[in-house]
PDB file of C-alpha atoms in Angstrom:
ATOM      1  CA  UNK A 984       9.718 -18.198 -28.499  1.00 59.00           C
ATOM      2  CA  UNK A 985       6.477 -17.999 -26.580  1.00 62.00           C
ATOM      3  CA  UNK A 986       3.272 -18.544 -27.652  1.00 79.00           C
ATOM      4  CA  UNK A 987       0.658 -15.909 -26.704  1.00 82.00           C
ATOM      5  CA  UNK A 988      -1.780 -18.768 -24.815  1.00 87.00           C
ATOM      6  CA  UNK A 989       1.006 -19.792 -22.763  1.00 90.00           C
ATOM      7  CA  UNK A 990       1.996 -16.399 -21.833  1.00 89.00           C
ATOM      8  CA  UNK A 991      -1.505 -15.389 -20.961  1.00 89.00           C
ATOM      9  CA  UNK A 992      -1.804 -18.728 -18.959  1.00 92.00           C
ATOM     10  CA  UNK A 993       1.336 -17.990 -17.275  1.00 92.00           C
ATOM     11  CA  UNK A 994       0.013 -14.820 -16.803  1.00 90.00           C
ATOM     12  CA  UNK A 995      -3.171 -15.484 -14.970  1.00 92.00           C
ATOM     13  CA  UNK A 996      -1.250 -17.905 -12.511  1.00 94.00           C
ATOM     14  CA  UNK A 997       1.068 -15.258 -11.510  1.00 91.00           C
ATOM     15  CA  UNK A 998      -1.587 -13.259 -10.658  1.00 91.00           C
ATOM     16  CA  UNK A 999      -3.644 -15.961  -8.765  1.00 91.00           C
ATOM     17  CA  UNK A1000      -0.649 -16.893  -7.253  1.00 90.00           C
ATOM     18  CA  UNK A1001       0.041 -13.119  -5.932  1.00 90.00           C
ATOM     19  CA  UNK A1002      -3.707 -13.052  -4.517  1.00 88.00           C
ATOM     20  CA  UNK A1003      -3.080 -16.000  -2.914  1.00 88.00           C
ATOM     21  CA  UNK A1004       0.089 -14.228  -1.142  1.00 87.00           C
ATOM     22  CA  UNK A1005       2.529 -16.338  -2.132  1.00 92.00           C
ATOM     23  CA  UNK A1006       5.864 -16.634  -3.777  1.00 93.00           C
ATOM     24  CA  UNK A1007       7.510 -18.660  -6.296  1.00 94.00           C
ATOM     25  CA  UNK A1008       8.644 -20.592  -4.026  1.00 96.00           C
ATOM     26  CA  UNK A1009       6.013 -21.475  -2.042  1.00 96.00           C
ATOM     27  CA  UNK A1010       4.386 -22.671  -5.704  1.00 97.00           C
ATOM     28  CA  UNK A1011       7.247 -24.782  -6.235  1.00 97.00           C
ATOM     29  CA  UNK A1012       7.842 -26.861  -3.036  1.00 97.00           C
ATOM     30  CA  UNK A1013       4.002 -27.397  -2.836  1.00 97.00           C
ATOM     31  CA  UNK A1014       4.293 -29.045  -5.953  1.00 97.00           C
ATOM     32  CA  UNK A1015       7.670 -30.345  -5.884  1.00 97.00           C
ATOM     33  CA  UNK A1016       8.820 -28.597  -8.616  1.00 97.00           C
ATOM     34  CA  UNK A1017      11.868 -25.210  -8.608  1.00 96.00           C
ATOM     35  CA  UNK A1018      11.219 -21.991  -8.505  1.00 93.00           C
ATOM     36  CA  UNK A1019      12.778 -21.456 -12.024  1.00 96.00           C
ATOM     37  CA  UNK A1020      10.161 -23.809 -13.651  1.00 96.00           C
ATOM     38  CA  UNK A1021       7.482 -21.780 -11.839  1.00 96.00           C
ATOM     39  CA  UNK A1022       8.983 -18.956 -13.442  1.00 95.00           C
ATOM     40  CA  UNK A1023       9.576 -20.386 -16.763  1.00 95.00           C
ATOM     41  CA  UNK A1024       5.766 -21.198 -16.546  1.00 95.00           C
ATOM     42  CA  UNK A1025       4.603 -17.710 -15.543  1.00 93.00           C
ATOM     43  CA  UNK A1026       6.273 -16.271 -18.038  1.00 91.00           C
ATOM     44  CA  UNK A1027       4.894 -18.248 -20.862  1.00 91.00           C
ATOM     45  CA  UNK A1028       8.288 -19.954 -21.771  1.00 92.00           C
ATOM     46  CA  UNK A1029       7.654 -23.147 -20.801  1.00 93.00           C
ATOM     47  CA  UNK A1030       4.055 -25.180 -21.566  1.00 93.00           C
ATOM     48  CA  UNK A1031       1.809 -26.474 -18.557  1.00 94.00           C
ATOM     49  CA  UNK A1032       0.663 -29.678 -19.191  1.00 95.00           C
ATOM     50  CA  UNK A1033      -2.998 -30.633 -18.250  1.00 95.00           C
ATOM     51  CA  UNK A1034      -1.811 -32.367 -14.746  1.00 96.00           C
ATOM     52  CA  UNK A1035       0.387 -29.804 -13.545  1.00 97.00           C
ATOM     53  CA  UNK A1036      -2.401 -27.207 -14.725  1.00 97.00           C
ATOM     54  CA  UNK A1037      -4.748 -28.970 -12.595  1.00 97.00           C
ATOM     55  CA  UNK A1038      -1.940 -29.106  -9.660  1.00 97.00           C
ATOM     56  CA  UNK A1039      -1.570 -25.611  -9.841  1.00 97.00           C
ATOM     57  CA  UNK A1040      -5.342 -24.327  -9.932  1.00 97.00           C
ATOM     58  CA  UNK A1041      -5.707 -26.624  -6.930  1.00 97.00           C
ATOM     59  CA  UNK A1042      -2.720 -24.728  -4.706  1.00 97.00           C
ATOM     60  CA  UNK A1043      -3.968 -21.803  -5.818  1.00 96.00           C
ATOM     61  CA  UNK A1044      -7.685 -23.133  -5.185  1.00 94.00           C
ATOM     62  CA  UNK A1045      -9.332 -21.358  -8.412  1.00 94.00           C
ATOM     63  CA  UNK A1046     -10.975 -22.883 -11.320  1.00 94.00           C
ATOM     64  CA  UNK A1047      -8.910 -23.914 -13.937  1.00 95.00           C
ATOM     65  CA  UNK A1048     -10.982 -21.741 -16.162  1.00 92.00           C
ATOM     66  CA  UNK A1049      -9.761 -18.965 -14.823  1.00 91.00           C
ATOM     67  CA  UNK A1050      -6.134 -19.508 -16.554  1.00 92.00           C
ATOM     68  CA  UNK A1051      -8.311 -18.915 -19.748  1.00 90.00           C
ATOM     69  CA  UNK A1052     -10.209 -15.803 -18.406  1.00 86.00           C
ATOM     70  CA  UNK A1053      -9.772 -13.114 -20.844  1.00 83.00           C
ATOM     71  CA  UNK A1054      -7.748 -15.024 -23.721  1.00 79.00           C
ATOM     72  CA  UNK A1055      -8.540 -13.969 -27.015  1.00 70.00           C
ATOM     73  CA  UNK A1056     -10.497 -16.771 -28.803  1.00 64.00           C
ATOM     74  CA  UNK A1057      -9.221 -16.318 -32.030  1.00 59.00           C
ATOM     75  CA  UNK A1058      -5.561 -16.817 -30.697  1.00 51.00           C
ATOM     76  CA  UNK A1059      -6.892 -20.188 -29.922  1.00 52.00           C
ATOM     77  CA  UNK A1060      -7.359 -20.894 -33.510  1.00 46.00           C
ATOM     78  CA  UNK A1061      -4.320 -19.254 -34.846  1.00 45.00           C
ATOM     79  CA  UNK A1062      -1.693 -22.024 -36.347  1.00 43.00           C
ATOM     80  CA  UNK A1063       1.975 -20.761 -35.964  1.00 48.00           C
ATOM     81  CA  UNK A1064       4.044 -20.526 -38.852  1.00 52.00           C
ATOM     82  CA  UNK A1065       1.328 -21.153 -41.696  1.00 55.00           C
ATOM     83  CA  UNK A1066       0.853 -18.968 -44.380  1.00 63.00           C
ATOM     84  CA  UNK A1067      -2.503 -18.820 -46.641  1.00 68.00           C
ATOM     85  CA  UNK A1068      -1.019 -21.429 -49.147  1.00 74.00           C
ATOM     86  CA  UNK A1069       0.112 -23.586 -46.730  1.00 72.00           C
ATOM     87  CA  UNK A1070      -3.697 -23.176 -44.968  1.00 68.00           C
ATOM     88  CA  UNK A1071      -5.387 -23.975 -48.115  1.00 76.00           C
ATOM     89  CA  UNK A1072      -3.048 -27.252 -48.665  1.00 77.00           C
ATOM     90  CA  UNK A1073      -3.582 -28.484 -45.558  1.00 74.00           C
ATOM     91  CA  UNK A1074      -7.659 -28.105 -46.125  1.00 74.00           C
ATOM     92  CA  UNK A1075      -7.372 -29.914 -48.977  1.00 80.00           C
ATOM     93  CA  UNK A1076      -5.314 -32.858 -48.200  1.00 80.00           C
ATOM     94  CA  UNK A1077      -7.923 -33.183 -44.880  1.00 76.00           C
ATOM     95  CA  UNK A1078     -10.662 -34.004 -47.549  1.00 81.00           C
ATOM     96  CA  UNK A1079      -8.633 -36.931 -49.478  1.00 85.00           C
ATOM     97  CA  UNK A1080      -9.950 -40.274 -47.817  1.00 86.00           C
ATOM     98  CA  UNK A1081      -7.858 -43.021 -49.414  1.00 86.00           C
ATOM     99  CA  UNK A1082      -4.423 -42.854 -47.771  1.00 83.00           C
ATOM    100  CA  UNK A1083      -2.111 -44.399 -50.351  1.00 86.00           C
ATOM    101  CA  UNK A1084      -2.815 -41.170 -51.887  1.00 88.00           C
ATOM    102  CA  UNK A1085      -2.646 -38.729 -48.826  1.00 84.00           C
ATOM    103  CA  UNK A1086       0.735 -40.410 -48.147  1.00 84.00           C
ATOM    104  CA  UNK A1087       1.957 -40.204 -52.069  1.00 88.00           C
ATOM    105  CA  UNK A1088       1.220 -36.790 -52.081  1.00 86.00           C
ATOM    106  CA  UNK A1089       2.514 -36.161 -48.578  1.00 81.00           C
ATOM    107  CA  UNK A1090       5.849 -37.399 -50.053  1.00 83.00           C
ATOM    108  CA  UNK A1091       5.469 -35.172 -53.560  1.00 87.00           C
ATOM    109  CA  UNK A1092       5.016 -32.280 -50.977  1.00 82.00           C
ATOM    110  CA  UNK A1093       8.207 -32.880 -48.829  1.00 79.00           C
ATOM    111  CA  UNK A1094      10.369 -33.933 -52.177  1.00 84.00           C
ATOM    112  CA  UNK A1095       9.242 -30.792 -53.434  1.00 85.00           C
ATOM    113  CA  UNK A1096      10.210 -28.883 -50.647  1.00 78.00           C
ATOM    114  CA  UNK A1097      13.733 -30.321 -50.446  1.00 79.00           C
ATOM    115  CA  UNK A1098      14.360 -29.152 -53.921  1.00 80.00           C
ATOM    116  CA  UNK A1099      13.478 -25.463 -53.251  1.00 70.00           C
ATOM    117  CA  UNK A1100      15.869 -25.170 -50.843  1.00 66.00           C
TER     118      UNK A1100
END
């Protein structure tokens, strides 16, 4: 499953990397990587980590900003697979200080959810 930030990254270095006139290849022996992880990352399936973000907008000499050009801000601040319960739970856990009790109720929570299922 891909995550919409990492497909819009991959996005924007496929097209960088096509203005640059360059293939896959090219992008992958400059930076000692395959092609298939090149492709993996333009397609959003695999993540980019910071360095090899920073390798990348180097070969392709743009500004790493410009990975992020266009991307939706709120997708930014979307959390995968939490509904408005489990939002609201996680809020209010944040603002418990003391944590014997963050971690008691941290176990009621997952002993709970072992028994619904």
């Amino acid at each position: 499953m891909t995550n919409s930030i990492d497909s819009h990254v991959g996005s924007r270095i496929r097209a960088a990397r096509i203005a640059r006139d360059m293939t896959q290849t090219d992008v992958a022996l400059a930076l000692n990587i395959s092609f298939q992880q090149v492709q993996k990352y333009e397609k959003g399936t695999n993540r980019i980590s910071a360095s090899r973000l920073w390798d990348m907008a180097d070969l392709l000499q743009v500004p790493i900003a410009d990975f992020f050009d266009g991307l939706d801000t709120d997708a930014a601040l979307v959390v995968p697979d939490l509904n408005n319960e489990g939002l609201i739970a996680a809020r209010s856990i944040e603002g418990i200080t003391d944590p014997d009790v963050r971690a008691r109720i941290e176990d009621l929570i997952i002993a709970l959810s072992r028994q619904a299922r």
